[in-house]
PDB file of C-alpha atoms in Angstrom:
ATOM      1  CA  MET A   1       0.000   0.000   0.000  1.00 59.00           C
ATOM      2  CA  GLY A   2       1.127   3.528  -0.557  1.00 75.00           C
ATOM      3  CA  TYR A   3       2.894   5.335  -3.322  1.00 79.00           C
ATOM      4  CA  HIS A   4       6.543   4.667  -4.164  1.00 79.00           C
ATOM      5  CA  PRO A   5       7.790   7.280  -6.641  1.00 77.00           C
ATOM      6  CA  ARG A   6      10.348   6.218  -9.206  1.00 79.00           C
ATOM      7  CA  ALA A   7      13.852   7.435  -8.501  1.00 76.00           C
ATOM      8  CA  ILE A   8      15.656   9.695 -10.931  1.00 69.00           C
ATOM      9  CA  PRO A   9      17.884   7.475 -13.071  1.00 69.00           C
ATOM     10  CA  MET A  10      21.603   7.741 -12.389  1.00 67.00           C
ATOM     11  CA  VAL A  11      22.748   7.144 -15.984  1.00 70.00           C
ATOM     12  CA  PHE A  12      21.401   9.281 -18.819  1.00 67.00           C
ATOM     13  CA  GLU A  13      21.775   9.046 -22.556  1.00 73.00           C
ATOM     14  CA  GLN A  14      23.954  11.686 -24.192  1.00 74.00           C
ATOM     15  CA  THR A  15      22.026  14.436 -25.968  1.00 73.00           C
ATOM     16  CA  ASN A  16      23.005  17.206 -28.350  1.00 77.00           C
ATOM     17  CA  ILE A  17      20.946  19.823 -26.521  1.00 78.00           C
ATOM     18  CA  PRO A  18      23.172  21.933 -24.217  1.00 79.00           C
ATOM     19  CA  SER A  19      20.373  22.982 -21.820  1.00 86.00           C
ATOM     20  CA  VAL A  20      19.507  19.330 -21.109  1.00 82.00           C
ATOM     21  CA  GLU A  21      23.158  18.498 -20.378  1.00 83.00           C
ATOM     22  CA  GLU A  22      23.422  21.482 -18.033  1.00 88.00           C
ATOM     23  CA  ARG A  23      20.238  20.451 -16.236  1.00 87.00           C
ATOM     24  CA  LEU A  24      21.478  16.854 -15.845  1.00 83.00           C
ATOM     25  CA  GLN A  25      24.784  18.076 -14.411  1.00 87.00           C
ATOM     26  CA  GLU A  26      22.908  20.344 -12.001  1.00 91.00           C
ATOM     27  CA  LEU A  27      20.671  17.457 -10.865  1.00 88.00           C
ATOM     28  CA  LYS A  28      23.730  15.270 -10.318  1.00 90.00           C
ATOM     29  CA  ARG A  29      25.411  18.014  -8.256  1.00 94.00           C
ATOM     30  CA  ILE A  30      22.268  18.552  -6.161  1.00 94.00           C
ATOM     31  CA  ARG A  31      21.932  14.799  -5.549  1.00 92.00           C
ATOM     32  CA  GLU A  32      25.555  14.543  -4.337  1.00 94.00           C
ATOM     33  CA  GLU A  33      25.150  17.623  -2.136  1.00 96.00           C
ATOM     34  CA  THR A  34      21.951  16.370  -0.485  1.00 95.00           C
ATOM     35  CA  THR A  35      23.475  12.918   0.056  1.00 94.00           C
ATOM     36  CA  GLY A  36      26.397  14.546   1.864  1.00 95.00           C
ATOM     37  CA  LEU A  37      24.054  16.690   3.980  1.00 95.00           C
ATOM     38  CA  LEU A  38      21.963  13.645   4.908  1.00 95.00           C
ATOM     39  CA  GLU A  39      25.093  11.801   6.053  1.00 95.00           C
ATOM     40  CA  LEU A  40      26.139  14.837   8.112  1.00 95.00           C
ATOM     41  CA  ALA A  41      22.696  15.030   9.754  1.00 94.00           C
ATOM     42  CA  GLN A  42      22.836  11.313  10.507  1.00 93.00           C
ATOM     43  CA  GLN A  43      26.215  11.721  12.229  1.00 92.00           C
ATOM     44  CA  LYS A  44      24.858  14.611  14.333  1.00 90.00           C
ATOM     45  CA  MET A  45      21.880  12.497  15.407  1.00 88.00           C
ATOM     46  CA  LEU A  46      24.191   9.668  16.461  1.00 85.00           C
ATOM     47  CA  GLN A  47      26.331  12.088  18.478  1.00 83.00           C
ATOM     48  CA  ARG A  48      23.236  13.471  20.188  1.00 78.00           C
ATOM     49  CA  GLU A  49      22.162   9.956  21.230  1.00 71.00           C
ATOM     50  CA  LYS A  50      25.597   9.181  22.649  1.00 68.00           C
ATOM     51  CA  ARG A  51      25.938  12.350  24.736  1.00 70.00           C
ATOM     52  CA  ASP A  52      26.665  11.976  28.417  1.00 77.00           C
ATOM     53  CA  LEU A  53      23.598  12.422  30.575  1.00 82.00           C
ATOM     54  CA  GLU A  54      23.724  14.383  33.808  1.00 84.00           C
ATOM     55  CA  THR A  55      24.155  12.279  36.950  1.00 90.00           C
ATOM     56  CA  TYR A  56      22.745  13.230  40.338  1.00 92.00           C
ATOM     57  CA  ASN A  57      23.325  12.128  43.925  1.00 93.00           C
ATOM     58  CA  VAL A  58      20.943  11.336  46.774  1.00 94.00           C
ATOM     59  CA  GLY A  59      19.974  14.540  48.588  1.00 92.00           C
ATOM     60  CA  GLN A  60      20.716  16.808  45.623  1.00 92.00           C
ATOM     61  CA  LYS A  61      18.098  19.423  44.695  1.00 90.00           C
ATOM     62  CA  VAL A  62      16.756  19.435  41.130  1.00 92.00           C
ATOM     63  CA  TRP A  63      14.158  21.160  38.979  1.00 90.00           C
ATOM     64  CA  LEU A  64      11.551  19.001  37.228  1.00 91.00           C
ATOM     65  CA  GLU A  65      10.572  19.803  33.630  1.00 92.00           C
ATOM     66  CA  GLY A  66       6.861  20.630  33.494  1.00 86.00           C
ATOM     67  CA  LYS A  67       6.192  19.575  29.904  1.00 84.00           C
ATOM     68  CA  ASN A  68       4.415  16.308  30.795  1.00 83.00           C
ATOM     69  CA  LEU A  69       2.856  17.435  34.066  1.00 83.00           C
ATOM     70  CA  THR A  70      -0.817  18.318  34.388  1.00 78.00           C
ATOM     71  CA  ILE A  71      -0.955  19.996  37.766  1.00 74.00           C
ATOM     72  CA  GLY A  72      -3.945  22.263  37.303  1.00 74.00           C
ATOM     73  CA  TYR A  73      -2.816  25.492  35.704  1.00 77.00           C
ATOM     74  CA  PRO A  74      -5.424  27.248  33.537  1.00 79.00           C
ATOM     75  CA  SER A  75      -3.325  26.649  30.406  1.00 81.00           C
ATOM     76  CA  LYS A  76       0.026  25.163  29.465  1.00 80.00           C
ATOM     77  CA  LYS A  77       1.183  28.570  28.292  1.00 83.00           C
ATOM     78  CA  LEU A  78       0.732  30.046  31.764  1.00 81.00           C
ATOM     79  CA  ALA A  79       2.264  27.085  33.584  1.00 81.00           C
ATOM     80  CA  PRO A  80       5.905  27.323  34.675  1.00 83.00           C
ATOM     81  CA  LYS A  81       8.451  25.512  32.529  1.00 86.00           C
ATOM     82  CA  ARG A  82       9.985  23.832  35.569  1.00 86.00           C
ATOM     83  CA  GLU A  83       8.636  22.792  38.944  1.00 85.00           C
ATOM     84  CA  GLY A  84      10.686  22.451  42.058  1.00 79.00           C
ATOM     85  CA  LEU A  85      12.874  22.325  44.005  1.00 85.00           C
ATOM     86  CA  PHE A  86      12.739  18.605  44.680  1.00 90.00           C
ATOM     87  CA  GLU A  87      15.150  16.423  46.572  1.00 92.00           C
ATOM     88  CA  ILE A  88      16.436  13.159  45.125  1.00 95.00           C
ATOM     89  CA  LEU A  89      15.548  10.376  47.546  1.00 95.00           C
ATOM     90  CA  GLU A  90      16.986   7.417  45.673  1.00 95.00           C
ATOM     91  CA  VAL A  91      18.989   6.605  42.550  1.00 95.00           C
ATOM     92  CA  LEU A  92      17.116   3.726  40.899  1.00 94.00           C
ATOM     93  CA  GLY A  93      19.354   3.254  37.879  1.00 91.00           C
ATOM     94  CA  PRO A  94      21.877   5.082  35.739  1.00 88.00           C
ATOM     95  CA  VAL A  95      19.196   7.416  34.337  1.00 89.00           C
ATOM     96  CA  THR A  96      16.199   7.171  36.728  1.00 94.00           C
ATOM     97  CA  TYR A  97      15.703   9.007  40.007  1.00 96.00           C
ATOM     98  CA  TRP A  98      13.101   8.924  42.782  1.00 96.00           C
ATOM     99  CA  LEU A  99      12.079  12.454  43.819  1.00 94.00           C
ATOM    100  CA  LYS A 100      10.386  13.729  46.960  1.00 92.00           C
ATOM    101  CA  LEU A 101       7.289  15.313  45.414  1.00 89.00           C
ATOM    102  CA  LEU A 102       4.512  17.290  47.048  1.00 83.00           C
ATOM    103  CA  HIS A 103       1.862  15.178  48.772  1.00 79.00           C
ATOM    104  CA  GLN A 104      -0.893  16.848  46.705  1.00 79.00           C
ATOM    105  CA  TRP A 105       0.637  15.593  43.469  1.00 81.00           C
ATOM    106  CA  LYS A 106      -0.716  12.139  42.959  1.00 84.00           C
ATOM    107  CA  ILE A 107       1.824  11.063  40.347  1.00 88.00           C
ATOM    108  CA  HIS A 108       4.557   8.455  40.212  1.00 91.00           C
ATOM    109  CA  PRO A 109       7.733  10.026  41.675  1.00 92.00           C
ATOM    110  CA  VAL A 110      10.296   8.343  39.366  1.00 95.00           C
ATOM    111  CA  PHE A 111      11.734  10.446  36.522  1.00 94.00           C
ATOM    112  CA  HIS A 112      14.312  10.119  33.742  1.00 92.00           C
ATOM    113  CA  THR A 113      17.420  12.284  33.947  1.00 92.00           C
ATOM    114  CA  THR A 114      16.419  14.236  30.807  1.00 89.00           C
ATOM    115  CA  LEU A 115      13.426  15.629  32.741  1.00 92.00           C
ATOM    116  CA  LEU A 116      15.630  16.864  35.594  1.00 93.00           C
ATOM    117  CA  MET A 117      17.784  19.961  35.776  1.00 90.00           C
ATOM    118  CA  PRO A 118      20.341  20.631  38.510  1.00 90.00           C
ATOM    119  CA  PHE A 119      19.650  23.429  40.960  1.00 86.00           C
ATOM    120  CA  LYS A 120      22.410  26.042  40.963  1.00 83.00           C
ATOM    121  CA  GLU A 121      22.579  28.909  43.411  1.00 76.00           C
ATOM    122  CA  THR A 122      24.023  32.042  41.804  1.00 73.00           C
ATOM    123  CA  GLU A 123      25.727  35.020  43.411  1.00 73.00           C
ATOM    124  CA  ALA A 124      23.791  37.467  41.223  1.00 68.00           C
ATOM    125  CA  HIS A 125      20.412  36.408  42.624  1.00 58.00           C
ATOM    126  CA  GLY A 126      21.615  35.563  46.126  1.00 60.00           C
ATOM    127  CA  PRO A 127      20.576  32.479  48.045  1.00 62.00           C
ATOM    128  CA  SER A 128      17.340  30.812  47.071  1.00 62.00           C
ATOM    129  CA  PHE A 129      14.981  30.559  49.991  1.00 57.00           C
ATOM    130  CA  THR A 130      12.740  27.557  49.752  1.00 59.00           C
ATOM    131  CA  GLU A 131       9.646  27.112  51.894  1.00 59.00           C
ATOM    132  CA  PRO A 132      10.225  26.183  55.524  1.00 57.00           C
ATOM    133  CA  PRO A 133       9.948  22.487  56.255  1.00 60.00           C
ATOM    134  CA  PRO A 134       6.344  21.502  57.008  1.00 66.00           C
ATOM    135  CA  ASP A 135       5.130  19.955  60.243  1.00 68.00           C
ATOM    136  CA  LEU A 136       4.150  16.307  59.923  1.00 71.00           C
ATOM    137  CA  ILE A 137       0.822  15.766  61.660  1.00 77.00           C
ATOM    138  CA  GLU A 138      -0.668  12.283  61.355  1.00 80.00           C
ATOM    139  CA  GLY A 139       1.570  11.580  58.380  1.00 75.00           C
ATOM    140  CA  PHE A 140       0.491  14.662  56.405  1.00 78.00           C
ATOM    141  CA  GLU A 141       2.397  17.879  55.843  1.00 75.00           C
ATOM    142  CA  GLU A 142       0.921  20.980  57.482  1.00 78.00           C
ATOM    143  CA  TYR A 143       2.072  24.587  57.366  1.00 75.00           C
ATOM    144  CA  GLU A 144       1.392  27.266  59.954  1.00 77.00           C
ATOM    145  CA  VAL A 145      -0.485  30.286  58.577  1.00 78.00           C
ATOM    146  CA  GLU A 146       0.728  33.598  60.026  1.00 82.00           C
ATOM    147  CA  ALA A 147      -1.925  35.896  58.569  1.00 84.00           C
ATOM    148  CA  ILE A 148      -4.608  36.110  55.902  1.00 83.00           C
ATOM    149  CA  VAL A 149      -3.811  38.981  53.563  1.00 83.00           C
ATOM    150  CA  GLY A 150      -6.233  40.766  51.242  1.00 81.00           C
ATOM    151  CA  HIS A 151      -9.477  39.112  52.342  1.00 80.00           C
ATOM    152  CA  GLN A 152     -12.679  41.146  52.162  1.00 82.00           C
ATOM    153  CA  PRO A 153     -15.687  39.533  53.798  1.00 81.00           C
ATOM    154  CA  LYS A 154     -18.964  39.497  51.889  1.00 82.00           C
ATOM    155  CA  LYS A 155     -21.613  41.927  53.085  1.00 82.00           C
ATOM    156  CA  GLN A 156     -24.687  40.302  54.581  1.00 80.00           C
ATOM    157  CA  PRO A 157     -27.982  41.477  52.954  1.00 70.00           C
TER     158      PRO A 157
END
């Protein structure tokens, strides 16, 4: 099934018309050029597959790519590109890591190294302050609320 177009023949009969000969030479040059470019692209793809992947250690903080996550933002365009910071709890294999995710996220916590990005603290932005550690009450994380800001109660009729 499907359509298989005939290839341009490699050997042509000699003609006495100069424009045909020029066109045949041009087609031959284009074919050789595209063959070379295809081989170059193939080599680049092989190099990309063989690149060294980032390795992480237990306890290291990482960002998680948000491209496959559906966490509840109004649209993908408004969602952040990366979620985090998450701590690596266990190294399961050479390219898979178990992360400590939020309790509200009901997703499998094992991710491939291509979905992780190392956390780097820079001098320009100063130290990154993450949220304080939550209190564990009956096995669930709870935070203490200091104040409610910007709440306007509804008027009773």
